[in-house]
Amino acid sequence: MRILFITSTRLGDAVLSTGLLDVLLARYPQARFTIACGPVAAGLFEAMPRRERTIVVTKRKYDLHWLALWRACVGTRWDLCVDLRGSAVTLFLAARRRAIMRGGRRQGARIAHLGQVLRLSPPPLPVMWTGAADRARAAAMLPDGPVWLALAPTANWAGKVWPADHFIALARALQDRWPRLRPVILYGPGETERRMAAPVLAALPDAVDAGGGLTLAQVAAVLARCAGFVGNDSGLMHLSAAVGTPTLGLFGPSRMSEYGPVGRCARGIAAPGPEGSAPIAGLAVAPVVEAVVGLMERAPVMADLTGAGG
């Protein structure tokens, strides 16, 4: 059995779609999967079971990237095509069944819209696959002993970025509460992201710099070793929630009702003001401290935190 799964170019949306893949893996234990996604999201699927191929869809003028995808897929007879991009590609492929997401952006939780594609209610939680080598590298970076807190102070849009001094104050407040806590600073590749993270790294000399150079599977393995995560509305936030790390997402001029983190232990907190237009700088440090403490204290790692002085 062959399944074609077309997912997002954006990392966060692609992470949210992994729950559908997890369902399909369980439903069709003999199936082989081809994943079509954007370059940023391709690394999500490297360790996915029964993945036969990943087709990286790079945007081209005049929508020619869809023609390239069709050419890459037309030689296969597909048992199921799932298209979360709402394109016409799968209509021109030989397929026994198709599930196509329609309607573009809509109000309400994105995860629920994805679940509707396969008629799943409630929608499945996102997942993340890692390999033994990914987990070994993460263990070397974050050895046992400290209580690790992941901070993600960057985003793809400056309006979504909580001020660096707020992240610094948050880390210091949590270290006062739990002296064994050490920050882990995560950010995406490229100089722009590194510049955004630089003030936080400079102010927290005991922090581990885990940004820029890791694969997505390695980042996921690092996140899985953390007792908590605090970060802006970003792909890293969704990745943290997917691996089950207690995750707090920070929201200002983006809609928490649509893209709040989804996971076993995840929630969002929004700046005061109208949803979708509130300045994120208006989100004070104190309520974020309270929220992340509440999340982390409900997690199994609380035994370590109590020993750390909590």
XYZ file of C-alpha atoms in Angstrom:
310
model
C 0.000 0.000 0.000
C 1.277 3.460 -0.930
C 0.165 6.681 0.763
C 1.018 10.199 -0.433
C 0.850 12.823 2.322
C 1.127 16.477 1.252
C 1.690 18.778 4.206
C 2.699 22.355 4.912
C 5.712 24.415 3.959
C 5.633 26.016 7.433
C 7.160 24.147 10.330
C 4.371 24.732 12.845
C 1.607 23.553 10.513
C 3.669 20.538 9.485
C 4.171 19.567 13.147
C 0.430 19.816 13.763
C -0.197 17.451 10.846
C 1.969 14.663 12.275
C -0.909 13.350 14.366
C -2.717 12.387 11.151
C 0.349 10.463 10.021
C 0.481 8.687 13.368
C -3.123 7.569 12.876
C -2.403 6.350 9.343
C 0.681 4.439 10.498
C -1.462 2.557 13.010
C -4.405 2.083 10.644
C -2.342 0.752 7.742
C 0.582 -1.220 9.237
C 1.805 -2.416 5.802
C 1.694 0.990 4.096
C 4.694 2.878 2.748
C 4.578 6.678 2.906
C 5.744 9.470 0.640
C 5.800 12.885 2.302
C 5.634 16.128 0.304
C 6.500 19.259 2.291
C 8.496 22.483 2.234
C 12.258 22.613 2.865
C 11.925 23.881 6.445
C 9.676 20.988 7.478
C 11.471 18.134 5.700
C 13.579 17.190 8.711
C 10.474 16.352 10.753
C 10.059 13.107 8.873
C 13.630 11.760 8.749
C 13.020 9.140 11.453
C 9.375 8.439 10.594
C 8.624 4.704 10.362
C 7.923 3.326 6.880
C 8.730 6.601 5.141
C 9.720 5.646 1.626
C 10.540 9.112 0.328
C 10.346 12.808 1.125
C 9.662 15.171 -1.762
C 10.765 18.695 -0.930
C 8.389 21.202 -2.526
C 10.258 24.447 -3.180
C 8.044 27.351 -4.186
C 8.445 28.480 -7.813
C 6.971 31.230 -9.957
C 3.578 30.639 -11.528
C 2.921 27.734 -9.123
C 5.288 25.524 -11.086
C 6.212 23.723 -7.872
C 2.866 21.896 -8.142
C 3.741 20.699 -11.620
C 7.081 19.426 -10.289
C 5.294 17.556 -7.512
C 2.853 16.002 -9.984
C 5.744 14.821 -12.139
C 7.408 13.235 -9.098
C 4.212 11.361 -8.179
C 2.428 10.546 -11.447
C 4.273 7.273 -11.999
C 2.809 5.664 -8.864
C -0.657 4.278 -8.299
C -1.609 5.559 -4.861
C -3.939 3.827 -2.439
C -4.528 7.056 -0.519
C -3.605 10.681 -1.173
C -3.922 13.162 1.713
C -3.513 16.782 0.613
C -3.428 19.345 3.411
C -2.523 22.145 0.989
C -5.827 22.029 -0.904
C -4.043 21.809 -4.247
C -5.338 20.123 -7.397
C -2.339 17.807 -7.667
C -3.966 14.646 -6.354
C -6.936 15.030 -8.719
C -4.532 14.300 -11.568
C -2.929 11.253 -9.960
C -4.099 7.646 -10.077
C -5.507 7.171 -6.572
C -8.061 4.863 -4.995
C -8.972 7.422 -2.335
C -8.318 11.094 -1.696
C -8.669 13.313 1.388
C -8.216 16.982 0.527
C -8.298 19.900 2.937
C -10.418 22.745 1.631
C -11.227 26.286 2.580
C -7.895 27.983 3.346
C -7.582 29.747 6.687
C -10.633 29.493 8.930
C -11.561 30.493 12.458
C -10.991 27.977 15.195
C -8.164 25.671 16.139
C -5.987 24.601 13.241
C -5.556 21.155 14.797
C -9.338 20.610 14.607
C -9.397 21.570 10.914
C -6.664 19.031 10.234
C -8.563 16.334 12.089
C -11.626 16.925 9.934
C -9.677 15.869 6.834
C -9.754 12.264 8.108
C -13.006 12.773 10.065
C -11.236 12.487 13.396
C -12.807 14.122 16.443
C -11.099 14.855 18.712
C -8.102 15.411 16.449
C -4.970 13.370 17.169
C -2.107 14.962 19.068
C 1.068 15.771 17.116
C 4.032 13.421 17.442
C 7.734 13.537 16.644
C 10.054 10.729 15.602
C 13.714 10.632 16.636
C 16.516 8.131 16.146
C 18.983 6.646 18.612
C 21.754 8.928 17.338
C 19.560 12.002 17.858
C 18.833 10.985 21.440
C 22.492 10.234 22.133
C 23.557 13.666 20.917
C 20.877 15.322 23.043
C 22.046 13.385 26.118
C 25.613 14.550 25.501
C 24.452 18.176 25.223
C 22.129 18.019 28.232
C 23.522 15.469 30.700
C 21.620 14.266 33.731
C 21.909 16.441 36.817
C 20.628 19.932 36.019
C 16.954 20.640 35.429
C 16.847 21.920 31.853
C 14.466 24.682 30.752
C 14.155 25.376 27.025
C 13.731 29.014 25.990
C 12.914 29.966 22.399
C 13.248 33.759 22.170
C 12.891 34.070 18.367
C 10.166 33.851 15.727
C 9.745 34.386 11.996
C 8.083 37.767 12.616
C 9.388 40.418 15.022
C 5.858 41.231 16.186
C 5.577 37.780 17.793
C 8.833 38.094 19.768
C 8.534 38.596 23.534
C 11.249 41.088 24.576
C 14.658 39.591 25.352
C 14.782 41.238 28.774
C 11.519 39.482 29.658
C 13.050 36.090 28.803
C 16.079 36.970 30.932
C 13.924 38.013 33.900
C 11.873 34.823 33.525
C 14.966 32.607 33.583
C 16.374 34.359 36.651
C 13.068 34.116 38.525
C 12.837 30.394 37.836
C 16.467 29.844 38.834
C 15.752 31.626 42.122
C 12.941 29.127 42.664
C 14.839 26.053 41.423
C 18.616 26.570 41.783
C 19.480 23.491 39.687
C 17.598 24.863 36.706
C 19.686 25.737 33.634
C 18.384 27.405 30.476
C 18.732 25.904 27.008
C 18.447 28.556 24.275
C 16.901 27.374 21.009
C 16.549 29.291 17.755
C 16.396 28.605 14.051
C 19.189 28.656 11.469
C 20.529 31.894 10.029
C 22.059 35.116 11.269
C 18.722 36.859 11.862
C 17.620 34.252 14.387
C 21.005 34.251 16.091
C 20.895 38.045 16.500
C 17.473 37.759 18.157
C 18.778 35.147 20.597
C 22.110 36.903 21.291
C 20.947 39.204 24.147
C 19.457 36.254 26.030
C 22.600 34.175 25.574
C 24.803 37.070 26.695
C 22.786 37.680 29.860
C 22.588 34.005 30.881
C 26.187 32.738 30.863
C 25.215 29.328 32.253
C 22.803 28.705 29.361
C 23.410 26.033 26.734
C 23.420 27.437 23.204
C 21.405 24.826 21.261
C 20.421 26.987 18.305
C 21.060 27.066 14.623
C 23.078 23.951 13.857
C 20.901 20.988 14.904
C 18.563 18.946 12.746
C 14.879 18.993 13.655
C 15.113 15.459 15.031
C 18.050 16.517 17.220
C 16.119 19.571 18.415
C 13.184 17.310 19.274
C 15.487 15.018 21.250
C 16.907 18.035 23.115
C 13.393 19.255 23.923
C 12.432 15.822 25.212
C 15.170 16.121 27.862
C 13.857 19.468 29.109
C 11.586 19.910 32.118
C 9.782 22.781 30.423
C 9.654 25.082 27.429
C 8.759 28.762 27.124
C 8.773 30.369 23.714
C 7.119 32.581 21.178
C 4.454 31.348 18.768
C 6.739 29.401 16.437
C 7.548 26.007 15.000
C 9.774 25.303 18.003
C 6.792 25.803 20.306
C 4.767 23.225 18.363
C 7.716 20.829 18.272
C 8.113 21.056 22.050
C 4.441 20.296 22.609
C 4.641 17.359 20.191
C 7.409 15.629 22.163
C 5.441 16.016 25.402
C 7.603 18.608 27.143
C 5.539 20.935 29.385
C 5.128 23.794 26.917
C 4.065 27.397 27.394
C 3.521 29.411 24.197
C 3.562 33.223 24.293
C 1.060 35.102 22.131
C 0.568 38.732 21.145
C -0.484 39.672 17.604
C -1.184 36.059 16.612
C -4.266 34.046 17.488
C -3.883 31.604 20.352
C -7.334 30.197 19.553
C -5.999 29.056 16.173
C -2.379 28.142 16.867
C -2.056 27.499 20.575
C 0.343 24.621 21.361
C -1.210 21.138 21.312
C 0.218 18.321 23.400
C -0.057 16.231 26.547
C 1.085 19.162 28.698
C 0.784 22.408 26.755
C -0.955 25.751 27.001
C -0.679 29.301 25.747
C -0.707 32.664 27.450
C -1.667 35.844 25.626
C -0.856 39.504 26.073
C -3.789 41.583 27.323
C -5.864 43.117 24.574
C -7.846 42.049 21.502
C -6.789 38.639 20.198
C -4.641 38.974 17.122
C -3.620 42.573 17.717
C -2.296 42.783 21.287
C 1.364 43.917 21.536
C 3.352 41.009 22.941
C 5.509 43.399 24.992
C 2.389 43.939 27.102
C 2.663 40.384 28.409
C 4.298 40.841 31.825
C 6.877 38.484 33.283
C 4.981 37.624 36.487
C 2.026 35.810 34.867
C 4.427 33.890 32.622
C 6.416 32.756 35.658
C 3.200 31.656 37.350
C 2.012 29.794 34.255
C 5.253 27.911 33.613
C 5.573 26.951 37.282
C 2.048 25.557 37.145
C 2.871 23.502 34.064
C 6.168 22.162 35.341
C 4.835 21.294 38.785
C 2.192 19.039 37.205
C 4.836 17.174 35.209
C 6.639 14.005 36.416
C 9.916 15.944 36.583
C 8.554 17.703 39.680
C 10.428 15.200 41.833
C 13.683 16.649 40.498
C 12.468 20.186 40.954
C 11.569 19.560 44.577
C 15.075 18.283 45.164
C 16.365 21.442 43.495
C 14.810 23.645 46.128
C 11.240 24.147 44.831
